């Protein structure tokens, strides 16, 4: 296109073996972007995946996150230039054209400043991101030609997406779709050019031409899920990693991708561990250990949570509000027993899964016990000892 909103290959060019193509991609990235080696390997394979993505049913998103001046936009421009039909959208872009471009072109969406701070556009971007990593889910929007008669239209938004942003999304489910590298505030490698030279665009075109040949050779054979083991990963991460691992033939590349996935899962666990749900679960865990009857009442959970976290959260939660959290946010079953609602001990399996998912450990339970006056914390220097 005239304004380089979308970039295309000009003609297919032979690239030798896939390993040779990956080396060329990594060399290109290394010249212009300063990222850790493991993420460089992952990003190179994401490029390959983008050229055969339409053979898969689920996809991960790629993200670089950090403050301004940490190379996010450079990463987006350099990596995006060699992805499949990249669609570039800056932070000042309105969302409506993006729906039309993705629906019509079906390429890789690249969004700079994806936070869209202080703007209602963030909700529209979230719709694209929430629906765009699984095939078959469209976004319904009303459109009008004359400004009066509005008609519903379904937009296809499935495809690879690479974003650069400063913060995180508050929706943990949306966060779990991203493979993220966080930019540290550190000096950039001395050999990285401050401004992109003109030859970068020529290099990118040559790589797009080779990647077009890669698509011709591998499109029909792609789409098979990764058959190897992914120990210790949550089902969502296994789902979105499978396409990426299926295009990685080198065991070292797969190890790097899996290592990054484990780090991403740990970061999600830490985020969950600071949530309201984690607070409630820490209270439930202690109450279940102390309770001798068939379950713990919702009223007791609310009272214990209030005594432990009420001051921080500016008040105590009612039993009704606590019951809503248990049923709608933690998906726990409650039933009425002797006139009160309880969380039955029969849900131990579901609770154990939630304890693990929200990264609860003994320290979280000790915090509850300390707030209830059951522990005394004795500190000496940098070493803390908790005593009953």
mmCIF file of C-alpha atoms in Angstrom:
data_model
loop_
_atom_site.group_PDB
_atom_site.id
_atom_site.type_symbol
_atom_site.label_atom_id
_atom_site.label_comp_id
_atom_site.label_asym_id
_atom_site.label_seq_id
_atom_site.Cartn_x
_atom_site.Cartn_y
_atom_site.Cartn_z
ATOM 1 C CA UNK A 1 0.000 0.000 0.000
ATOM 2 C CA UNK A 2 1.065 3.607 -0.619
ATOM 3 C CA UNK A 3 1.584 4.506 3.042
ATOM 4 C CA UNK A 4 3.262 1.245 4.129
ATOM 5 C CA UNK A 5 0.343 0.411 6.417
ATOM 6 C CA UNK A 6 0.596 -3.131 5.020
ATOM 7 C CA UNK A 7 3.788 -4.666 3.605
ATOM 8 C CA UNK A 8 3.842 -7.504 1.079
ATOM 9 C CA UNK A 9 6.466 -9.760 -0.478
ATOM 10 C CA UNK A 10 7.305 -9.067 -4.132
ATOM 11 C CA UNK A 11 8.143 -12.609 -5.308
ATOM 12 C CA UNK A 12 9.214 -15.946 -3.774
ATOM 13 C CA UNK A 13 12.953 -16.535 -3.263
ATOM 14 C CA UNK A 14 14.632 -19.798 -2.283
ATOM 15 C CA UNK A 15 16.078 -19.853 1.254
ATOM 16 C CA UNK A 16 17.784 -23.252 1.500
ATOM 17 C CA UNK A 17 16.887 -25.125 4.701
ATOM 18 C CA UNK A 18 14.529 -23.827 7.411
ATOM 19 C CA UNK A 19 17.512 -23.583 9.773
ATOM 20 C CA UNK A 20 19.199 -21.243 7.283
ATOM 21 C CA UNK A 21 16.086 -19.071 7.144
ATOM 22 C CA UNK A 22 15.892 -18.907 10.947
ATOM 23 C CA UNK A 23 19.562 -17.911 11.129
ATOM 24 C CA UNK A 24 18.899 -15.118 8.642
ATOM 25 C CA UNK A 25 15.905 -13.898 10.651
ATOM 26 C CA UNK A 26 17.855 -13.930 13.923
ATOM 27 C CA UNK A 27 20.809 -12.120 12.342
ATOM 28 C CA UNK A 28 18.441 -9.461 11.009
ATOM 29 C CA UNK A 29 16.780 -9.032 14.425
ATOM 30 C CA UNK A 30 20.113 -8.971 16.232
ATOM 31 C CA UNK A 31 21.403 -6.117 14.062
ATOM 32 C CA UNK A 32 18.568 -3.762 14.924
ATOM 33 C CA UNK A 33 16.978 -4.892 18.213
ATOM 34 C CA UNK A 34 18.441 -5.574 21.650
ATOM 35 C CA UNK A 35 16.504 -8.452 23.245
ATOM 36 C CA UNK A 36 17.573 -11.531 25.263
ATOM 37 C CA UNK A 37 18.712 -14.510 23.188
ATOM 38 C CA UNK A 38 15.825 -16.728 24.317
ATOM 39 C CA UNK A 39 13.253 -14.133 23.265
ATOM 40 C CA UNK A 40 15.135 -13.563 20.007
ATOM 41 C CA UNK A 41 14.732 -17.277 19.228
ATOM 42 C CA UNK A 42 11.063 -17.130 20.175
ATOM 43 C CA UNK A 43 10.447 -14.030 18.044
ATOM 44 C CA UNK A 44 12.133 -15.641 15.008
ATOM 45 C CA UNK A 45 9.799 -18.626 15.274
ATOM 46 C CA UNK A 46 6.817 -16.322 15.709
ATOM 47 C CA UNK A 47 7.707 -14.859 12.318
ATOM 48 C CA UNK A 48 7.616 -18.347 10.783
ATOM 49 C CA UNK A 49 4.309 -19.062 12.501
ATOM 50 C CA UNK A 50 2.783 -15.863 11.123
ATOM 51 C CA UNK A 51 3.386 -17.101 7.548
ATOM 52 C CA UNK A 52 1.457 -20.347 8.120
ATOM 53 C CA UNK A 53 -0.862 -19.199 10.943
ATOM 54 C CA UNK A 54 -4.041 -19.847 8.963
ATOM 55 C CA UNK A 55 -3.393 -23.597 9.286
ATOM 56 C CA UNK A 56 -3.889 -23.442 13.068
ATOM 57 C CA UNK A 57 -6.935 -22.952 15.270
ATOM 58 C CA UNK A 58 -5.273 -21.138 18.204
ATOM 59 C CA UNK A 59 -2.437 -18.628 18.283
ATOM 60 C CA UNK A 60 -0.367 -16.821 20.908
ATOM 61 C CA UNK A 61 0.266 -13.084 20.840
ATOM 62 C CA UNK A 62 3.719 -11.532 21.118
ATOM 63 C CA UNK A 63 4.401 -8.443 23.211
ATOM 64 C CA UNK A 64 7.215 -6.179 24.283
ATOM 65 C CA UNK A 65 6.426 -4.168 27.376
ATOM 66 C CA UNK A 66 8.309 -1.331 29.048
ATOM 67 C CA UNK A 67 8.583 2.403 29.596
ATOM 68 C CA UNK A 68 9.177 4.859 26.775
ATOM 69 C CA UNK A 69 12.686 4.819 25.356
ATOM 70 C CA UNK A 70 13.228 1.087 25.942
ATOM 71 C CA UNK A 71 13.009 -0.015 22.303
ATOM 72 C CA UNK A 72 9.385 -1.157 22.076
ATOM 73 C CA UNK A 73 8.585 0.687 18.862
ATOM 74 C CA UNK A 74 11.889 -0.370 17.256
ATOM 75 C CA UNK A 75 11.103 -4.002 18.075
ATOM 76 C CA UNK A 76 7.646 -3.639 16.526
ATOM 77 C CA UNK A 77 8.927 -2.035 13.331
ATOM 78 C CA UNK A 78 11.820 -4.449 12.781
ATOM 79 C CA UNK A 79 9.981 -7.672 13.628
ATOM 80 C CA UNK A 80 6.725 -6.604 12.029
ATOM 81 C CA UNK A 81 8.435 -5.830 8.729
ATOM 82 C CA UNK A 82 9.089 -9.539 8.116
ATOM 83 C CA UNK A 83 5.799 -10.991 9.380
ATOM 84 C CA UNK A 84 3.008 -12.176 7.088
ATOM 85 C CA UNK A 85 1.169 -9.169 5.597
ATOM 86 C CA UNK A 86 1.902 -6.886 8.569
ATOM 87 C CA UNK A 87 -0.707 -4.247 9.381
ATOM 88 C CA UNK A 88 0.873 -1.350 11.295
ATOM 89 C CA UNK A 89 -1.298 0.621 13.709
ATOM 90 C CA UNK A 90 0.106 3.345 15.945
ATOM 91 C CA UNK A 91 -1.298 4.475 19.256
ATOM 92 C CA UNK A 92 -3.142 7.342 17.522
ATOM 93 C CA UNK A 93 -5.032 5.004 15.173
ATOM 94 C CA UNK A 94 -8.778 4.680 15.492
ATOM 95 C CA UNK A 95 -10.103 1.171 15.788
ATOM 96 C CA UNK A 96 -12.719 1.052 13.037
ATOM 97 C CA UNK A 97 -10.197 0.828 10.142
ATOM 98 C CA UNK A 98 -8.395 -1.975 11.966
ATOM 99 C CA UNK A 99 -11.506 -4.154 11.888
ATOM 100 C CA UNK A 100 -11.790 -3.650 8.112
ATOM 101 C CA UNK A 101 -8.087 -4.249 7.436
ATOM 102 C CA UNK A 102 -7.880 -7.443 9.505
ATOM 103 C CA UNK A 103 -11.113 -8.755 8.005
ATOM 104 C CA UNK A 104 -10.058 -8.013 4.415
ATOM 105 C CA UNK A 105 -6.304 -8.702 4.531
ATOM 106 C CA UNK A 106 -6.014 -11.277 7.315
ATOM 107 C CA UNK A 107 -2.394 -10.561 8.127
ATOM 108 C CA UNK A 108 -0.389 -9.806 11.282
ATOM 109 C CA UNK A 109 -1.658 -6.898 13.366
ATOM 110 C CA UNK A 110 1.021 -4.726 14.992
ATOM 111 C CA UNK A 111 -0.126 -2.173 17.574
ATOM 112 C CA UNK A 112 2.157 0.424 19.092
ATOM 113 C CA UNK A 113 1.173 1.968 22.439
ATOM 114 C CA UNK A 114 -1.537 -0.680 22.779
ATOM 115 C CA UNK A 115 -2.511 0.741 26.170
ATOM 116 C CA UNK A 116 -4.515 3.504 24.431
ATOM 117 C CA UNK A 117 -4.402 5.421 27.698
ATOM 118 C CA UNK A 118 -7.302 7.700 28.595
ATOM 119 C CA UNK A 119 -9.205 6.519 25.551
ATOM 120 C CA UNK A 120 -12.349 4.476 24.926
ATOM 121 C CA UNK A 121 -10.476 2.820 22.061
ATOM 122 C CA UNK A 122 -8.879 0.418 24.573
ATOM 123 C CA UNK A 123 -12.189 -1.408 24.957
ATOM 124 C CA UNK A 124 -12.392 -1.896 21.184
ATOM 125 C CA UNK A 125 -8.796 -3.120 20.990
ATOM 126 C CA UNK A 126 -9.607 -5.585 23.780
ATOM 127 C CA UNK A 127 -12.436 -6.991 21.629
ATOM 128 C CA UNK A 128 -9.978 -7.692 18.816
ATOM 129 C CA UNK A 129 -7.465 -9.264 21.200
ATOM 130 C CA UNK A 130 -10.049 -11.307 23.106
ATOM 131 C CA UNK A 131 -11.511 -12.833 19.953
ATOM 132 C CA UNK A 132 -8.506 -12.859 17.645
ATOM 133 C CA UNK A 133 -6.425 -15.788 18.879
ATOM 134 C CA UNK A 134 -9.028 -18.533 18.260
ATOM 135 C CA UNK A 135 -10.409 -19.348 14.821
ATOM 136 C CA UNK A 136 -14.148 -19.024 14.373
ATOM 137 C CA UNK A 137 -14.873 -16.108 16.710
ATOM 138 C CA UNK A 138 -15.912 -12.908 14.975
ATOM 139 C CA UNK A 139 -16.602 -9.463 16.408
ATOM 140 C CA UNK A 140 -20.081 -8.065 15.695
ATOM 141 C CA UNK A 141 -20.319 -4.343 15.007
ATOM 142 C CA UNK A 142 -23.074 -2.054 13.711
ATOM 143 C CA UNK A 143 -22.231 -0.051 10.617
ATOM 144 C CA UNK A 144 -24.044 2.636 8.693
ATOM 145 C CA UNK A 145 -23.455 4.119 5.246
ATOM 146 C CA UNK A 146 -25.745 7.124 5.644
ATOM 147 C CA UNK A 147 -25.432 7.635 9.400
ATOM 148 C CA UNK A 148 -29.024 6.546 10.006
ATOM 149 C CA UNK A 149 -29.594 2.912 9.098
ATOM 150 C CA UNK A 150 -27.316 0.667 11.144
ATOM 151 C CA UNK A 151 -26.748 -2.940 10.162
ATOM 152 C CA UNK A 152 -24.837 -5.615 12.044
ATOM 153 C CA UNK A 153 -21.680 -6.962 10.455
ATOM 154 C CA UNK A 154 -19.318 -9.725 11.565
ATOM 155 C CA UNK A 155 -15.593 -9.019 11.316
ATOM 156 C CA UNK A 156 -12.994 -11.796 11.255
ATOM 157 C CA UNK A 157 -10.145 -10.857 13.584
ATOM 158 C CA UNK A 158 -8.223 -14.134 13.813
ATOM 159 C CA UNK A 159 -4.490 -13.876 13.221
ATOM 160 C CA UNK A 160 -1.059 -13.169 14.755
ATOM 161 C CA UNK A 161 -0.739 -9.988 16.782
ATOM 162 C CA UNK A 162 2.333 -8.200 18.101
ATOM 163 C CA UNK A 163 1.908 -5.300 20.496
ATOM 164 C CA UNK A 164 4.063 -2.801 22.343
ATOM 165 C CA UNK A 165 2.739 -1.228 25.523
ATOM 166 C CA UNK A 166 3.827 0.286 28.828
ATOM 167 C CA UNK A 167 1.545 -1.522 31.272
ATOM 168 C CA UNK A 168 -0.468 -4.725 31.522
ATOM 169 C CA UNK A 169 -4.099 -5.451 30.783
ATOM 170 C CA UNK A 170 -6.238 -5.753 33.916
ATOM 171 C CA UNK A 171 -7.991 -8.818 32.466
ATOM 172 C CA UNK A 172 -5.898 -11.820 33.522
ATOM 173 C CA UNK A 173 -7.517 -13.972 30.825
ATOM 174 C CA UNK A 174 -6.353 -11.542 28.144
ATOM 175 C CA UNK A 175 -2.886 -11.378 29.720
ATOM 176 C CA UNK A 176 -2.596 -15.161 29.422
ATOM 177 C CA UNK A 177 -2.703 -14.898 25.620
ATOM 178 C CA UNK A 178 0.610 -13.019 25.478
ATOM 179 C CA UNK A 179 4.210 -14.162 25.332
ATOM 180 C CA UNK A 180 5.869 -11.078 26.795
ATOM 181 C CA UNK A 181 9.371 -9.694 27.048
ATOM 182 C CA UNK A 182 9.701 -6.806 29.497
ATOM 183 C CA UNK A 183 12.239 -4.171 28.504
ATOM 184 C CA UNK A 184 14.598 -3.209 31.323
ATOM 185 C CA UNK A 185 15.886 0.349 31.654
ATOM 186 C CA UNK A 186 19.408 -0.523 30.631
ATOM 187 C CA UNK A 187 21.963 0.603 28.089
ATOM 188 C CA UNK A 188 21.354 -0.635 24.558
ATOM 189 C CA UNK A 189 24.120 -2.630 22.866
ATOM 190 C CA UNK A 190 26.703 -0.315 21.327
ATOM 191 C CA UNK A 191 26.317 -1.876 17.861
ATOM 192 C CA UNK A 192 22.572 -1.132 17.646
ATOM 193 C CA UNK A 193 22.006 1.864 15.308
ATOM 194 C CA UNK A 194 20.160 4.808 16.880
ATOM 195 C CA UNK A 195 18.138 5.285 13.682
ATOM 196 C CA UNK A 196 17.100 2.544 11.314
ATOM 197 C CA UNK A 197 19.234 2.732 8.138
ATOM 198 C CA UNK A 198 17.662 2.594 4.711
ATOM 199 C CA UNK A 199 19.093 -0.879 4.086
ATOM 200 C CA UNK A 200 16.830 -2.293 6.814
ATOM 201 C CA UNK A 201 13.784 -1.982 4.552
ATOM 202 C CA UNK A 202 15.670 -3.777 1.754
ATOM 203 C CA UNK A 203 16.726 -6.558 4.134
ATOM 204 C CA UNK A 204 13.161 -6.930 5.339
ATOM 205 C CA UNK A 205 11.866 -7.230 1.768
ATOM 206 C CA UNK A 206 14.448 -9.924 0.944
ATOM 207 C CA UNK A 207 13.384 -11.868 4.038
ATOM 208 C CA UNK A 208 9.673 -11.464 3.196
ATOM 209 C CA UNK A 209 10.398 -12.935 -0.234
ATOM 210 C CA UNK A 210 12.149 -15.930 1.355
ATOM 211 C CA UNK A 211 9.327 -16.302 3.851
ATOM 212 C CA UNK A 212 6.831 -16.305 0.991
ATOM 213 C CA UNK A 213 8.667 -19.346 -0.381
ATOM 214 C CA UNK A 214 8.544 -20.830 3.139
ATOM 215 C CA UNK A 215 4.768 -20.438 3.052
ATOM 216 C CA UNK A 216 4.546 -22.105 -0.360
ATOM 217 C CA UNK A 217 6.653 -25.058 0.820
ATOM 218 C CA UNK A 218 5.199 -25.548 4.294
ATOM 219 C CA UNK A 219 1.619 -24.296 4.284
ATOM 220 C CA UNK A 220 0.101 -27.639 3.312
ATOM 221 C CA UNK A 221 2.134 -29.540 5.916
ATOM 222 C CA UNK A 222 1.470 -27.140 8.790
ATOM 223 C CA UNK A 223 -1.383 -27.172 11.278
ATOM 224 C CA UNK A 224 -0.501 -30.313 13.202
ATOM 225 C CA UNK A 225 -0.455 -29.742 16.975
ATOM 226 C CA UNK A 226 2.811 -30.212 18.825
ATOM 227 C CA UNK A 227 2.984 -33.805 20.059
ATOM 228 C CA UNK A 228 5.718 -33.352 22.684
ATOM 229 C CA UNK A 229 5.304 -32.889 26.418
ATOM 230 C CA UNK A 230 4.990 -29.462 28.055
ATOM 231 C CA UNK A 231 5.370 -30.368 31.740
ATOM 232 C CA UNK A 232 4.290 -27.857 34.370
ATOM 233 C CA UNK A 233 2.363 -25.532 32.058
ATOM 234 C CA UNK A 234 -1.280 -24.565 32.417
ATOM 235 C CA UNK A 235 -3.712 -25.776 29.706
ATOM 236 C CA UNK A 236 -4.110 -22.255 28.254
ATOM 237 C CA UNK A 237 -0.364 -21.880 27.750
ATOM 238 C CA UNK A 238 -0.099 -25.379 26.290
ATOM 239 C CA UNK A 239 -2.861 -24.479 23.847
ATOM 240 C CA UNK A 240 -1.267 -21.296 22.526
ATOM 241 C CA UNK A 241 2.294 -22.677 22.577
ATOM 242 C CA UNK A 242 1.491 -25.749 20.503
ATOM 243 C CA UNK A 243 1.512 -23.916 17.118
ATOM 244 C CA UNK A 244 4.766 -22.126 17.967
ATOM 245 C CA UNK A 245 6.507 -25.336 19.047
ATOM 246 C CA UNK A 246 5.241 -27.170 15.974
ATOM 247 C CA UNK A 247 7.245 -24.842 13.679
ATOM 248 C CA UNK A 248 10.369 -25.201 15.852
ATOM 249 C CA UNK A 249 12.493 -28.126 14.703
ATOM 250 C CA UNK A 250 15.637 -27.504 16.773
ATOM 251 C CA UNK A 251 15.461 -28.891 20.355
ATOM 252 C CA UNK A 252 17.395 -25.858 21.634
ATOM 253 C CA UNK A 253 14.753 -23.550 20.184
ATOM 254 C CA UNK A 254 12.000 -25.543 21.863
ATOM 255 C CA UNK A 255 13.840 -25.383 25.188
ATOM 256 C CA UNK A 256 14.134 -21.580 24.853
ATOM 257 C CA UNK A 257 10.439 -21.222 24.011
ATOM 258 C CA UNK A 258 9.368 -23.446 26.914
ATOM 259 C CA UNK A 259 11.672 -21.594 29.320
ATOM 260 C CA UNK A 260 10.068 -18.305 28.339
ATOM 261 C CA UNK A 261 6.602 -19.852 28.770
ATOM 262 C CA UNK A 262 7.439 -21.024 32.295
ATOM 263 C CA UNK A 263 8.644 -17.514 33.160
ATOM 264 C CA UNK A 264 5.419 -16.056 31.758
ATOM 265 C CA UNK A 265 3.358 -18.500 33.796
ATOM 266 C CA UNK A 266 5.260 -17.573 36.956
ATOM 267 C CA UNK A 267 4.573 -13.874 36.277
ATOM 268 C CA UNK A 268 0.862 -14.614 35.866
ATOM 269 C CA UNK A 269 0.920 -16.567 39.128
ATOM 270 C CA UNK A 270 2.481 -13.612 40.917
ATOM 271 C CA UNK A 271 -0.185 -11.290 39.504
ATOM 272 C CA UNK A 272 -2.916 -13.648 40.654
ATOM 273 C CA UNK A 273 -1.234 -13.915 44.050
ATOM 274 C CA UNK A 274 -1.807 -10.188 44.643
ATOM 275 C CA UNK A 275 -5.505 -10.304 43.730
ATOM 276 C CA UNK A 276 -8.670 -10.290 45.831
ATOM 277 C CA UNK A 277 -9.267 -13.908 44.855
ATOM 278 C CA UNK A 278 -5.889 -14.883 46.336
ATOM 279 C CA UNK A 279 -6.769 -13.111 49.596
ATOM 280 C CA UNK A 280 -10.051 -15.018 49.834
ATOM 281 C CA UNK A 281 -8.374 -18.336 49.063
ATOM 282 C CA UNK A 282 -5.722 -17.813 51.761
ATOM 283 C CA UNK A 283 -8.513 -17.309 54.294
ATOM 284 C CA UNK A 284 -10.401 -20.374 53.034
ATOM 285 C CA UNK A 285 -7.278 -22.544 53.233
ATOM 286 C CA UNK A 286 -6.679 -21.671 56.881
ATOM 287 C CA UNK A 287 -10.365 -22.010 57.762
ATOM 288 C CA UNK A 288 -10.598 -25.429 56.077
ATOM 289 C CA UNK A 289 -7.568 -26.656 58.057
ATOM 290 C CA UNK A 290 -9.182 -25.576 61.339
ATOM 291 C CA UNK A 291 -12.779 -26.580 60.592
ATOM 292 C CA UNK A 292 -13.986 -29.925 61.992
ATOM 293 C CA UNK A 293 -17.447 -29.918 60.418
ATOM 294 C CA UNK A 294 -18.454 -30.552 56.795
ATOM 295 C CA UNK A 295 -17.499 -27.108 55.570
ATOM 296 C CA UNK A 296 -16.763 -23.437 56.276
ATOM 297 C CA UNK A 297 -19.558 -20.875 56.316
ATOM 298 C CA UNK A 298 -19.458 -17.952 53.911
ATOM 299 C CA UNK A 299 -20.007 -15.656 56.898
ATOM 300 C CA UNK A 300 -16.855 -17.008 58.578
ATOM 301 C CA UNK A 301 -14.838 -16.499 55.382
ATOM 302 C CA UNK A 302 -16.081 -12.897 55.127
ATOM 303 C CA UNK A 303 -15.238 -12.187 58.779
ATOM 304 C CA UNK A 304 -11.744 -13.694 58.554
ATOM 305 C CA UNK A 305 -11.053 -11.787 55.345
ATOM 306 C CA UNK A 306 -12.189 -8.558 56.977
ATOM 307 C CA UNK A 307 -9.947 -9.070 60.008
ATOM 308 C CA UNK A 308 -6.971 -9.866 57.765
ATOM 309 C CA UNK A 309 -7.387 -7.498 54.833
ATOM 310 C CA UNK A 310 -10.235 -5.140 55.800
ATOM 311 C CA UNK A 311 -8.049 -2.157 56.693
ATOM 312 C CA UNK A 312 -6.134 -2.383 53.401
ATOM 313 C CA UNK A 313 -9.353 -2.676 51.423
ATOM 314 C CA UNK A 314 -11.082 0.146 53.332
ATOM 315 C CA UNK A 315 -13.775 -1.928 54.979
ATOM 316 C CA UNK A 316 -15.063 -5.420 55.534
ATOM 317 C CA UNK A 317 -16.978 -7.475 53.041
ATOM 318 C CA UNK A 318 -20.513 -8.696 53.698
ATOM 319 C CA UNK A 319 -21.364 -12.386 53.551
ATOM 320 C CA UNK A 320 -23.514 -11.716 50.475
ATOM 321 C CA UNK A 321 -20.629 -10.030 48.628
ATOM 322 C CA UNK A 322 -18.270 -12.824 49.654
ATOM 323 C CA UNK A 323 -20.719 -15.435 48.383
ATOM 324 C CA UNK A 324 -20.813 -13.660 45.022
ATOM 325 C CA UNK A 325 -16.990 -13.785 44.786
ATOM 326 C CA UNK A 326 -16.918 -17.465 45.703
ATOM 327 C CA UNK A 327 -19.533 -18.436 43.144
ATOM 328 C CA UNK A 328 -18.802 -16.109 40.201
ATOM 329 C CA UNK A 329 -15.056 -15.414 40.387
ATOM 330 C CA UNK A 330 -13.722 -18.602 41.956
ATOM 331 C CA UNK A 331 -16.476 -20.891 40.607
ATOM 332 C CA UNK A 332 -16.886 -22.610 43.969
ATOM 333 C CA UNK A 333 -20.093 -24.380 44.934
ATOM 334 C CA UNK A 334 -21.887 -23.297 48.127
ATOM 335 C CA UNK A 335 -24.931 -24.894 49.724
ATOM 336 C CA UNK A 336 -27.221 -24.114 52.622
ATOM 337 C CA UNK A 337 -26.678 -26.052 55.854
ATOM 338 C CA UNK A 338 -28.585 -25.306 59.073
ATOM 339 C CA UNK A 339 -29.679 -21.940 57.735
ATOM 340 C CA UNK A 340 -26.251 -20.698 56.551
ATOM 341 C CA UNK A 341 -24.332 -21.012 53.301
ATOM 342 C CA UNK A 342 -21.118 -23.015 53.470
ATOM 343 C CA UNK A 343 -18.231 -24.027 51.198
ATOM 344 C CA UNK A 344 -18.233 -27.823 51.650
ATOM 345 C CA UNK A 345 -15.053 -29.780 52.271
ATOM 346 C CA UNK A 346 -16.055 -31.980 49.357
ATOM 347 C CA UNK A 347 -14.591 -29.247 47.133
ATOM 348 C CA UNK A 348 -11.063 -30.004 48.315
ATOM 349 C CA UNK A 349 -9.957 -30.987 44.802
ATOM 350 C CA UNK A 350 -11.193 -27.727 43.263
ATOM 351 C CA UNK A 351 -9.648 -25.755 46.118
ATOM 352 C CA UNK A 352 -6.247 -27.424 45.751
ATOM 353 C CA UNK A 353 -6.257 -26.528 42.066
ATOM 354 C CA UNK A 354 -7.084 -22.909 42.936
ATOM 355 C CA UNK A 355 -4.353 -22.748 45.613
ATOM 356 C CA UNK A 356 -1.827 -23.780 42.990
ATOM 357 C CA UNK A 357 -3.257 -21.502 40.314
ATOM 358 C CA UNK A 358 -3.100 -18.467 42.600
ATOM 359 C CA UNK A 359 0.393 -19.309 43.802
ATOM 360 C CA UNK A 360 -0.526 -19.650 47.492
ATOM 361 C CA UNK A 361 2.183 -20.810 49.873
ATOM 362 C CA UNK A 362 2.791 -21.080 53.624
ATOM 363 C CA UNK A 363 3.794 -17.428 53.805
ATOM 364 C CA UNK A 364 0.318 -16.349 52.653
ATOM 365 C CA UNK A 365 -1.321 -18.512 55.321
ATOM 366 C CA UNK A 366 1.081 -17.209 57.987
ATOM 367 C CA UNK A 367 0.047 -13.682 57.068
ATOM 368 C CA UNK A 368 -3.564 -14.547 57.855
ATOM 369 C CA UNK A 369 -2.593 -16.217 61.131
ATOM 370 C CA UNK A 370 -0.459 -13.231 62.088
ATOM 371 C CA UNK A 371 -3.350 -10.821 61.429
ATOM 372 C CA UNK A 372 -5.558 -13.010 63.642
ATOM 373 C CA UNK A 373 -2.998 -12.824 66.438
ATOM 374 C CA UNK A 374 -2.009 -16.484 66.202
ATOM 375 C CA UNK A 375 1.630 -15.779 65.213
ATOM 376 C CA UNK A 376 4.319 -13.420 66.413
ATOM 377 C CA UNK A 377 6.946 -12.319 63.931
ATOM 378 C CA UNK A 378 10.431 -11.951 65.417
ATOM 379 C CA UNK A 379 12.939 -10.274 63.129
ATOM 380 C CA UNK A 380 16.707 -10.173 63.480
ATOM 381 C CA UNK A 381 18.644 -8.219 60.880
ATOM 382 C CA UNK A 382 17.433 -9.410 57.486
ATOM 383 C CA UNK A 383 16.163 -12.738 58.757
ATOM 384 C CA UNK A 384 12.529 -13.050 59.852
ATOM 385 C CA UNK A 385 11.310 -15.886 62.043
ATOM 386 C CA UNK A 386 7.617 -16.616 62.589
ATOM 387 C CA UNK A 387 6.681 -18.295 65.849
ATOM 388 C CA UNK A 388 3.334 -19.638 67.100
#
